[in-house]
Tab-separated table of C-alpha atoms and ligand atoms in Angstrom:
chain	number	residue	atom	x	y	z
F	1	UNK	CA	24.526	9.442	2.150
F	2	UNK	CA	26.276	12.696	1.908
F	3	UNK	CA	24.954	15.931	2.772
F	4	UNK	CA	23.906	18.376	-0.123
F	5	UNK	CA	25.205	22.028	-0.681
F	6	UNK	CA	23.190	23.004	-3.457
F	7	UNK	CA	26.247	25.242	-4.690
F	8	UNK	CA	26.458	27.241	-1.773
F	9	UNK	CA	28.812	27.638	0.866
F	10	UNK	CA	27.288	26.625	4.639
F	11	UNK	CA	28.687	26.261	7.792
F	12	UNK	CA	29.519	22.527	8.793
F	13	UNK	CA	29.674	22.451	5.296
F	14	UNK	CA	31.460	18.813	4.104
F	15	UNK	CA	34.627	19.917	2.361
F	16	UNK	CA	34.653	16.409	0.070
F	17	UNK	CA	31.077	17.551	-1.228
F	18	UNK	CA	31.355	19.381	-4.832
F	19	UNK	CA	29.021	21.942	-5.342
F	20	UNK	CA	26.032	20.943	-7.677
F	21	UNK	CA	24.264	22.334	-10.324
F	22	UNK	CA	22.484	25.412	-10.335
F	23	UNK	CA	19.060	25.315	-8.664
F	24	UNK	CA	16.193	26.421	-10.404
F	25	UNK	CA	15.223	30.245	-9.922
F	26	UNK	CA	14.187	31.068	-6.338
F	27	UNK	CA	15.495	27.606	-4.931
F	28	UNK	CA	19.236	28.902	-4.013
F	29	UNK	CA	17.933	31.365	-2.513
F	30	UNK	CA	15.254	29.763	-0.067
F	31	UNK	CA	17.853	27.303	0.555
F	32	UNK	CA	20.402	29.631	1.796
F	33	UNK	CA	17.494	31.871	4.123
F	34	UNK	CA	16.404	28.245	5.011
F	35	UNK	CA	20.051	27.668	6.226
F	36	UNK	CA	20.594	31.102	7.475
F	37	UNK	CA	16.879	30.846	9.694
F	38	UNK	CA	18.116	27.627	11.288
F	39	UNK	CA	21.254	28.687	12.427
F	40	UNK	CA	19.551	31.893	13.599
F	41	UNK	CA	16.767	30.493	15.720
F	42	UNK	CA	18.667	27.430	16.948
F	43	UNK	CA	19.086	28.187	20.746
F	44	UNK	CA	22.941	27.631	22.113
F	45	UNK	CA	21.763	24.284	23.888
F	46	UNK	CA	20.347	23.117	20.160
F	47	UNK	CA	17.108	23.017	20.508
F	48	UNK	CA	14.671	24.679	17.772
F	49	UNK	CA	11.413	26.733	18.637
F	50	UNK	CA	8.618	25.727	15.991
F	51	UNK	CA	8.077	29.289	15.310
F	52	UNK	CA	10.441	32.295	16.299
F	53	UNK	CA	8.005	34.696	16.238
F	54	UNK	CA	4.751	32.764	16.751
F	55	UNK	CA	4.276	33.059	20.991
F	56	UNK	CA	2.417	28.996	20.697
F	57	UNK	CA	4.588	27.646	18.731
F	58	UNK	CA	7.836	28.813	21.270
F	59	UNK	CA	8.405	25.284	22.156
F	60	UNK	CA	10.479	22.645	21.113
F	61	UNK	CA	8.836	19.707	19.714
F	62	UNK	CA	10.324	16.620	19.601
F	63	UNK	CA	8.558	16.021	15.903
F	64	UNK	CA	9.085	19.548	14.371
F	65	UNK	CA	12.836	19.222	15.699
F	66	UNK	CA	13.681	15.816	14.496
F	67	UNK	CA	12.759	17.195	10.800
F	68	UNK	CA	14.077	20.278	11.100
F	69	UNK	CA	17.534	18.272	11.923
F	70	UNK	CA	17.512	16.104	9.126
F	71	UNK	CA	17.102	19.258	6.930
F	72	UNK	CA	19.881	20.884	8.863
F	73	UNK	CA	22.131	17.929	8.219
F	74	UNK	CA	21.119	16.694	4.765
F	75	UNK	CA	22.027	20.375	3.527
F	76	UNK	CA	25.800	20.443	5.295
F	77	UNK	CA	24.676	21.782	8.805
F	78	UNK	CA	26.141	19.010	10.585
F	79	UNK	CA	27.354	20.837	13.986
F	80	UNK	CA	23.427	22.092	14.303
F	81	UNK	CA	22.568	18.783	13.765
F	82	UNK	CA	24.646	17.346	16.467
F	83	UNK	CA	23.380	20.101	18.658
F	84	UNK	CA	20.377	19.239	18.487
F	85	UNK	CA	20.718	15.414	18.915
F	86	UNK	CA	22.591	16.694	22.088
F	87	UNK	CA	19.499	18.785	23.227
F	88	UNK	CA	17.494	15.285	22.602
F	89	UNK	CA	20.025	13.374	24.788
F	90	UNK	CA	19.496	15.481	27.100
F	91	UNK	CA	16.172	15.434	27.783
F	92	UNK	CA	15.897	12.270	27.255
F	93	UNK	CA	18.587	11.817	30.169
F	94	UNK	CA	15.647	13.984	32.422
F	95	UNK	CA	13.284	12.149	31.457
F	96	UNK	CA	14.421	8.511	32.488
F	97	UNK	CA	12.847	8.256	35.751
F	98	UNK	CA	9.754	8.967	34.030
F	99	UNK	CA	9.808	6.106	31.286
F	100	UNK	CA	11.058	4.095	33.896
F	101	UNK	CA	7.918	4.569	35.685
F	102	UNK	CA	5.702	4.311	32.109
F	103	UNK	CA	7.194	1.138	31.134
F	104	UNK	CA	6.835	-0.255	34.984
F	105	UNK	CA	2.897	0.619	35.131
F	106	UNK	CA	2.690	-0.525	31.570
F	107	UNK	CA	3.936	-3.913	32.179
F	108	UNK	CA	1.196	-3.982	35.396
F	109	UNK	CA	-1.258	-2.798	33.703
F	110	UNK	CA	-1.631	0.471	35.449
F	111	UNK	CA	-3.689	3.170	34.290
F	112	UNK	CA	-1.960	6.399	33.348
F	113	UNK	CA	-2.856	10.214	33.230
F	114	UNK	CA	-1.559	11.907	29.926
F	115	UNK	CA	0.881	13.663	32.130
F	116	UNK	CA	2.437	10.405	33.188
F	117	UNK	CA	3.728	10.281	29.721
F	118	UNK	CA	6.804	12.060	28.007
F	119	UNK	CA	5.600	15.535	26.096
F	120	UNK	CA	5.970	15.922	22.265
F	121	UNK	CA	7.190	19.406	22.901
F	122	UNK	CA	9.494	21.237	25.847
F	123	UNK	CA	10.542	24.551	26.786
F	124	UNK	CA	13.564	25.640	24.783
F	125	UNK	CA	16.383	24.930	27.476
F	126	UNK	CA	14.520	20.893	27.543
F	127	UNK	CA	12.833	21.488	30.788
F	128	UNK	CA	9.690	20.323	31.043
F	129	UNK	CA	6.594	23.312	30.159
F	130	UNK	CA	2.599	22.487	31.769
F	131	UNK	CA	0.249	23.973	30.271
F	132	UNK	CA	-3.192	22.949	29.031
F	133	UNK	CA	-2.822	22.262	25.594
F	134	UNK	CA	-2.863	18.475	25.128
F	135	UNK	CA	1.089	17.210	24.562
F	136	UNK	CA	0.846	13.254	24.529
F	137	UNK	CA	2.069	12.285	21.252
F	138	UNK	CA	4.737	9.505	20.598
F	139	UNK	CA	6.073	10.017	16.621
F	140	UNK	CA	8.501	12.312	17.812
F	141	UNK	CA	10.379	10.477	19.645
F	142	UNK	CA	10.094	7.473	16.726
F	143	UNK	CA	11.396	10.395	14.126
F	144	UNK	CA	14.646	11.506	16.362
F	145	UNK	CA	15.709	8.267	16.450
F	146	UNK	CA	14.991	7.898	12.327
F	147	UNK	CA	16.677	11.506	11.730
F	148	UNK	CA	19.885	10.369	14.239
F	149	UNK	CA	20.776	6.877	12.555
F	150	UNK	CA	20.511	9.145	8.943
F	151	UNK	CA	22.351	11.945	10.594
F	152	UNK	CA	25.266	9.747	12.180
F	153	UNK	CA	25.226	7.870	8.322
F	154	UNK	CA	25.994	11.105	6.804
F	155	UNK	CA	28.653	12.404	9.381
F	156	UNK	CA	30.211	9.911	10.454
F	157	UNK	CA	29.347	10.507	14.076
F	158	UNK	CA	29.736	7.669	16.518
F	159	UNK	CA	26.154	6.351	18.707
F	160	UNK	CA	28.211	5.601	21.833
F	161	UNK	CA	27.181	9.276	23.028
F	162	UNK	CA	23.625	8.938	22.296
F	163	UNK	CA	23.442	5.276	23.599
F	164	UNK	CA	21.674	5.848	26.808
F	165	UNK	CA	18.867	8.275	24.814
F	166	UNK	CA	18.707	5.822	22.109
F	167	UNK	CA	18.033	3.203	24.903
F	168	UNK	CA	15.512	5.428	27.156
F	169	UNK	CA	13.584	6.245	23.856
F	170	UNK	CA	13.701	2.522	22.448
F	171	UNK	CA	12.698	1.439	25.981
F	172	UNK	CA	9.612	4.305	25.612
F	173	UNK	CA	8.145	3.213	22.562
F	174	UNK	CA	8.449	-0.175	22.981
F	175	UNK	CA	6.105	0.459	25.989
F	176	UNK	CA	3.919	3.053	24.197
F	177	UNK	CA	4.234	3.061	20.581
F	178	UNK	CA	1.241	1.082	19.566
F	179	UNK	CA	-1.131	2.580	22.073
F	180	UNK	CA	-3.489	5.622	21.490
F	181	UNK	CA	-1.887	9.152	21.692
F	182	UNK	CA	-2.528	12.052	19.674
F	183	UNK	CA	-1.502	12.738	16.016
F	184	UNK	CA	1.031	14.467	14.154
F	185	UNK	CA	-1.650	16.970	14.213
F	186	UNK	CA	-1.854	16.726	17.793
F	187	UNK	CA	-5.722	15.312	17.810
F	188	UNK	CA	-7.976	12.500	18.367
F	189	UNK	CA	-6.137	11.043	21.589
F	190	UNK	CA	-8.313	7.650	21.498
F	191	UNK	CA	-6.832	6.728	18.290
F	192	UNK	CA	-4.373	4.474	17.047
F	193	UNK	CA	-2.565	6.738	14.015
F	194	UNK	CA	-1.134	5.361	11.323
F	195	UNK	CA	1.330	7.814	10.848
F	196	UNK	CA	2.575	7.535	14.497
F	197	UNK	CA	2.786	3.800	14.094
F	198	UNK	CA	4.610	4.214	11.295
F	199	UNK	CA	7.149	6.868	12.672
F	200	UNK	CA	7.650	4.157	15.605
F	201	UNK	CA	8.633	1.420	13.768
F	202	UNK	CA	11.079	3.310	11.564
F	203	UNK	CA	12.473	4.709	14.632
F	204	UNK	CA	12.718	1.232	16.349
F	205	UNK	CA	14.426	-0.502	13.536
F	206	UNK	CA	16.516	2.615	13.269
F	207	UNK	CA	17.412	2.464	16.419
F	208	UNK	CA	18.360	-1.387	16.192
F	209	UNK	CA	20.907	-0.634	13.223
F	210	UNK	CA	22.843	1.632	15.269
F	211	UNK	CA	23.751	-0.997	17.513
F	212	UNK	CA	24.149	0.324	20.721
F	213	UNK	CA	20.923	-1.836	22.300
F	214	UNK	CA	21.447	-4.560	24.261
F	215	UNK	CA	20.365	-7.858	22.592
F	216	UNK	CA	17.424	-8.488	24.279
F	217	UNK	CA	16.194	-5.195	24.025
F	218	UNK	CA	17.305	-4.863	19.838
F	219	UNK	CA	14.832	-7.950	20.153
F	220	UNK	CA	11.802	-6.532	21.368
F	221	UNK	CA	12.433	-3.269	19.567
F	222	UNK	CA	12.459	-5.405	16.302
F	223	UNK	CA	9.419	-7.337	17.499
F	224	UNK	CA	7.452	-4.320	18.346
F	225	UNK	CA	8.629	-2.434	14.490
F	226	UNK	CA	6.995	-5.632	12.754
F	227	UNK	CA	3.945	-5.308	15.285
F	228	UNK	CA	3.604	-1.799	14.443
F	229	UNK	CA	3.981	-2.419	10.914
F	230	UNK	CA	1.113	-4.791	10.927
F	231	UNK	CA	-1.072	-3.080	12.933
F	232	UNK	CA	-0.860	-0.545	9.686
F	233	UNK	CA	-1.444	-3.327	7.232
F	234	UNK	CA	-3.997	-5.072	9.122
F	235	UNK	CA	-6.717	-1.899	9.954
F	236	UNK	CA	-4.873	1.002	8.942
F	237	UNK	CA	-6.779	0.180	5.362
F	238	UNK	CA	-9.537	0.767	3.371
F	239	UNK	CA	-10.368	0.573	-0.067
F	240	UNK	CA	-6.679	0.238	-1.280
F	241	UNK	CA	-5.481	3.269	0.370
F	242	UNK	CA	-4.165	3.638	4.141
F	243	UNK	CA	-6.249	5.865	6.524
F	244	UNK	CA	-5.689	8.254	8.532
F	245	UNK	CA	-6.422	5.628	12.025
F	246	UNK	CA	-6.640	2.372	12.544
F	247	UNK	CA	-10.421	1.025	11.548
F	248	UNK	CA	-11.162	4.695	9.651
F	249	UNK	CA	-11.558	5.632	6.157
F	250	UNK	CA	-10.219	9.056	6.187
F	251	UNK	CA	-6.893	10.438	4.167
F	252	UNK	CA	-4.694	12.252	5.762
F	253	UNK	CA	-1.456	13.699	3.989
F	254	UNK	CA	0.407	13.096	7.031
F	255	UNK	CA	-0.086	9.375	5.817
F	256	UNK	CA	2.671	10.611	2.930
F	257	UNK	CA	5.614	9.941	5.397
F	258	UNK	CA	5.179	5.992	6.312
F	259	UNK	CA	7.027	5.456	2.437
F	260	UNK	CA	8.647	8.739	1.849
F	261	UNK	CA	10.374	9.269	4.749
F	262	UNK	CA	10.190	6.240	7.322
F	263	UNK	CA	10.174	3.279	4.285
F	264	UNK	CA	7.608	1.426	6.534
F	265	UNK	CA	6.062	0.422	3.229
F	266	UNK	CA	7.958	0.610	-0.531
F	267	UNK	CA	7.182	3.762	-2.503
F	268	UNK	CA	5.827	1.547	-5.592
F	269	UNK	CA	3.862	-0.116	-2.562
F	270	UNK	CA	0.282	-0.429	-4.520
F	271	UNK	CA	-1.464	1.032	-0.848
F	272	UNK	CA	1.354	3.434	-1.069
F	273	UNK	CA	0.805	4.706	-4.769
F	274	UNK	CA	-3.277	4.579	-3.764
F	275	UNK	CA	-2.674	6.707	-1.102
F	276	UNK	CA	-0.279	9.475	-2.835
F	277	UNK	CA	-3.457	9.002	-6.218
F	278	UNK	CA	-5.791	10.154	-2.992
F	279	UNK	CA	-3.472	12.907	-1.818
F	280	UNK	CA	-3.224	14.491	-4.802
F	281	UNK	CA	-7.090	14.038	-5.895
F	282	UNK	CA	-8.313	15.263	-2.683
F	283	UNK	CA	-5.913	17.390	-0.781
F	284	UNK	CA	-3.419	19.458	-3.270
F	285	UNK	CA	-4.153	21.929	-5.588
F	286	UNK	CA	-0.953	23.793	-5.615
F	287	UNK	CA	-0.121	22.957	-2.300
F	288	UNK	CA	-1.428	20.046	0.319
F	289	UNK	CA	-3.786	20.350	2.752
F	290	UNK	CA	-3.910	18.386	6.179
F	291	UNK	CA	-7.386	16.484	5.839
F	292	UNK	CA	-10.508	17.176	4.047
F	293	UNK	CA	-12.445	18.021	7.647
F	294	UNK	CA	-9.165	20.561	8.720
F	295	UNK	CA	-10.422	23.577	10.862
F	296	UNK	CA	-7.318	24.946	12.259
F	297	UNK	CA	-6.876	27.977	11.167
F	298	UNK	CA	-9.359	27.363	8.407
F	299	UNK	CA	-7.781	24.405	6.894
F	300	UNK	CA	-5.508	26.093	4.650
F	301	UNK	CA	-1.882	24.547	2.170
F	302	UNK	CA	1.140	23.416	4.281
F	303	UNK	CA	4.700	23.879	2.980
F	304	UNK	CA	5.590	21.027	5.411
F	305	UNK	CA	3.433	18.660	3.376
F	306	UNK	CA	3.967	20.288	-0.194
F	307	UNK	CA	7.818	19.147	0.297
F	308	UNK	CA	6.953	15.810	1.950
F	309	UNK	CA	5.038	15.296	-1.571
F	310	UNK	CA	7.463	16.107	-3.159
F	311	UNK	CA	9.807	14.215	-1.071
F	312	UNK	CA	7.809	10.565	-2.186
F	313	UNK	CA	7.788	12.225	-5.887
F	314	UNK	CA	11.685	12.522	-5.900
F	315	UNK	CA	12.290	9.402	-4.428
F	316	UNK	CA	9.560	7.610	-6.931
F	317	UNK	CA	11.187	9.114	-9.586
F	318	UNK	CA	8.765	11.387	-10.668
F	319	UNK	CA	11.003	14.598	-10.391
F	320	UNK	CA	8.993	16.649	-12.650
F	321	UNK	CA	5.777	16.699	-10.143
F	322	UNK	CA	8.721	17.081	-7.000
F	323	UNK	CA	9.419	20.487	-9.291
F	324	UNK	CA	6.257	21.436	-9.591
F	325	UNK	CA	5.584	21.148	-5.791
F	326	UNK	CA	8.884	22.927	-4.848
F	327	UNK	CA	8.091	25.655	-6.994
F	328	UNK	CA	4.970	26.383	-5.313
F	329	UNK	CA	6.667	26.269	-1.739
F	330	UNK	CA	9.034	28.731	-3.237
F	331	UNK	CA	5.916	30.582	-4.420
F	332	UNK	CA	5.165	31.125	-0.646
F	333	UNK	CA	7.894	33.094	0.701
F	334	UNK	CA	7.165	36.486	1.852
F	335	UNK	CA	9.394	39.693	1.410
F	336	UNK	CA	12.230	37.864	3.286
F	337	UNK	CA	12.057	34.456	2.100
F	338	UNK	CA	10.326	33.079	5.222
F	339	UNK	CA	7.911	30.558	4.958
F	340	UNK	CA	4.599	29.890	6.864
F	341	UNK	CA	2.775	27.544	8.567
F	342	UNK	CA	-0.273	27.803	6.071
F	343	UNK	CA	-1.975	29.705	3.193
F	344	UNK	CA	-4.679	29.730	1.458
F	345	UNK	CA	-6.831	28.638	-0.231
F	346	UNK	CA	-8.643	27.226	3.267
F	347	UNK	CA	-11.013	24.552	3.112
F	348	UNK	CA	-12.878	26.156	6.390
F	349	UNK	CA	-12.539	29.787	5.611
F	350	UNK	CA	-15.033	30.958	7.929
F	351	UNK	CA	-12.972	29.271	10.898
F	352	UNK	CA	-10.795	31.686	10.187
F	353	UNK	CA	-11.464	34.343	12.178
F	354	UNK	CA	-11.725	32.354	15.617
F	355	UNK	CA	-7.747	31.098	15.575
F	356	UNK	CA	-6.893	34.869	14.255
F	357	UNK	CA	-9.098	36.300	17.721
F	358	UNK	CA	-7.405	33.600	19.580
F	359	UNK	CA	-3.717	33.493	19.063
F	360	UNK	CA	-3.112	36.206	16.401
F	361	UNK	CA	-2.171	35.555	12.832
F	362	UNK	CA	-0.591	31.744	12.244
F	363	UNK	CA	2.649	30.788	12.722
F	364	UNK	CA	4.779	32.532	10.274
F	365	UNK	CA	7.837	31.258	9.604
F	366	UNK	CA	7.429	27.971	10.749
F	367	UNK	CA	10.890	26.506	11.165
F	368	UNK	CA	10.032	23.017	10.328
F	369	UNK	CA	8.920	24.378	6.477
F	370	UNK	CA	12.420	25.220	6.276
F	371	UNK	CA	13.659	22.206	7.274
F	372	UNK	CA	11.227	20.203	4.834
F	373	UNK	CA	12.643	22.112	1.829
F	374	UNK	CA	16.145	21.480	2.664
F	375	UNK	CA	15.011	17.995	3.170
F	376	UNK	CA	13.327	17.260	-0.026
F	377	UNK	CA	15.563	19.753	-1.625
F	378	UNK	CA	18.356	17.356	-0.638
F	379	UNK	CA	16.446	14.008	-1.684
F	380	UNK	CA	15.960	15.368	-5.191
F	381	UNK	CA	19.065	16.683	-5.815
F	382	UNK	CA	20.581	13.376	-5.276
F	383	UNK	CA	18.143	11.424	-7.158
F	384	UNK	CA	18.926	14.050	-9.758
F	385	UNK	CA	22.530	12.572	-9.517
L	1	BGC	C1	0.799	21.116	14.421
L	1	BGC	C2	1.905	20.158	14.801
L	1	BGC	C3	3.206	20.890	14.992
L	1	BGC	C4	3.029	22.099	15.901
L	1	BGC	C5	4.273	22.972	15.924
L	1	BGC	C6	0.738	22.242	15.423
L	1	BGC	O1	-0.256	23.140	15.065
L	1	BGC	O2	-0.433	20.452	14.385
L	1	BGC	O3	2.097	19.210	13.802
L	1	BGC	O4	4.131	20.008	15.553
L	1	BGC	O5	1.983	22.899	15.435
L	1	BGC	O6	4.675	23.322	14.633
């Protein structure tokens, strides 16, 4: 797996990789702001804020990161990349005492507090940031270790100086992964989220590949992926489609990611193919929508999950609908080629107003829409050939 230029010149950029074919109108140039925004808002010590300019969002999540990296390196920025898996090793160097001390009270059974358990986002510099906004939520960590194993792939980059962070995290979600937490969304803490499981056993297995675990260890993690895995299979079901929790009934276009990006299940998967029919039919029209019940902000069309369609459509080798979907993430740039968080049409527009009173106008750009549209932009130009 190389990275992809898409004809332009970028920094870390792979001097074996040939320049492709010219992108569609608009496309070359979101892909070089896209660059251009990561390398401006990546902080020296690699971490990413989810928004630059959005005062909530100045945190580094361990989710929005991991994505924002495999965009980053699956478009040629491989020294961001391995800044940012540094950041990651970092923290997760901090943080050992403190999955030490999860794993230890989950083996005895011990109840925790949600602050016993590692954050899904940190200050900038890695430290950790209390506040009162909930921050349990495990698919992060399950999606750095899925964006470092593709990362190393593409670069050639050795695991032996991620091998203690591949082991802390392994270690974490072998304790934690199957449990409750929150979303991707960051909601419902007393569910078990399909998504999530999915994100830890792609991370699990990921990290098994790499081979730094110890054998016993690469065992559990292994044992723990399948668990995961059929957790999904065995609740995470209904009527031929997966759901957004285990035992529900409701879609979620998060749910697009446990094929497209962490292969949990095969694309041509028939659950998989029922739940990208459901997607489409209930969520998109232009762009994709969270869930039908969405509030935030009224509920309005993600760029994040208009690319992660068309990030299954590329792969399934539908590249026409991947187009179509690209075109209208394009179609949401402003003046300067940023991208938001969010636009309308809202499914809630008169919850609107309350998240505009409360925190100002939405996040706007959101760095992780950039790193989606490298991302898919990447995954189609290769299947493209
Ligand atoms: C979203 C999360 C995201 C965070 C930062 C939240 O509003 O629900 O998925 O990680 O913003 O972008």
């Amino acid at each position: 797996m190389k990275p992809v230029t898409f004809g332009l010149t970028l920094v870390g950029m792979d001097p074996d990789v040939k320049p492709t074919s010219p992108l569609p109108d608009g496309w070359s140039a979101l892909a070089g702001r896209s660059s251009t925004l990561l390398r401006e808002t990546q902080d020296e010590g690699g971490g990413w804020p989810a928004s630059p300019t959005f005062p909530p969002y100045g945190f580094c999540w361990f989710r929005d990161g991991s994505f924002v990296a495999e965009g980053a390196s699956a478009s040629g920025l491989l020294p961001e990349a391995d800044r940012f898996n540094a950041w990651c090793a970092d923290v997760l160097k901090r943080e050992r005492p403190a999955v030490d001390a999860v794993v230890d009270a989950v083996a005895a059974g011990t109840d925790l507090a949600d602050s016993n358990y590692l954050p899904a986002r940190y200050a900038i510099d890695g430290t950790r940031h209390v506040d009162d906004w909930w921050n349990f939520q495990v698919d992060g960590y399950g999606s750095w270790l899925w964006a470092l194993e593709r990362h190393l792939g593409r670069s050639g980059g050795r695991v032996a100086p991620y091998a203690d962070a591949v082991e802390t995290a392994t270690r974490y979600l072998v304790a934690t992964g199957r449990g409750t937490c929150r979303d991707w969304w960051e909601e419902h803490r007393d569910q078990h989220h399909v998504t999530t499981l999915a994100g830890v056993s792609a991370g699990l297995l990921a990290a098994v590949r790499m081979g730094s675990l110890d054998r016993e260890l690469a065992d559990r993690a292994a044992d723990v992926a399948a668990e995961a895995r059929a957790d999904i299979l065995g609740s995470g079901v209904h009527n031929g489609h997966l759901v957004k929790w285990l035992g529900g009934d409701e879609i979620d276009a998060s749910l697009l990611a446990v094929a497209a990006l962490y292969d949990v299940l095969p694309l041509d998967d028939a659950l998989v193919v029922a739940t990208v029919d459901h997607v489409e039919a209930l969520l998109t029209d232009g762009g994709v929508h969270r869930y039908p019940t969405d509030t935030f902000y009224g509920g309005g069309q993600w760029p994040v999950l208009a690319c992660l369609l068309a990030w299954h459509h590329a792969r399934a080798g539908s590249a026409t609908r991947a187009h179509e979907l690209l075109d209208w993430v394009v179609g949401t740039t402003d003046a300067d080629l940023l991208l938001p968080e969010q636009v309308a049409p809202r499914l809630a527009p008169d919850r609107l107003a309350e998240w505009d009173e409360r925190w100002g106008p939405s996040a706007h750009p959101l760095v992780w829409s950039h790193g989606m549209f490298l991302g898919a932009l990447a995954v189609l130009t290769q299947a493209e050939g």
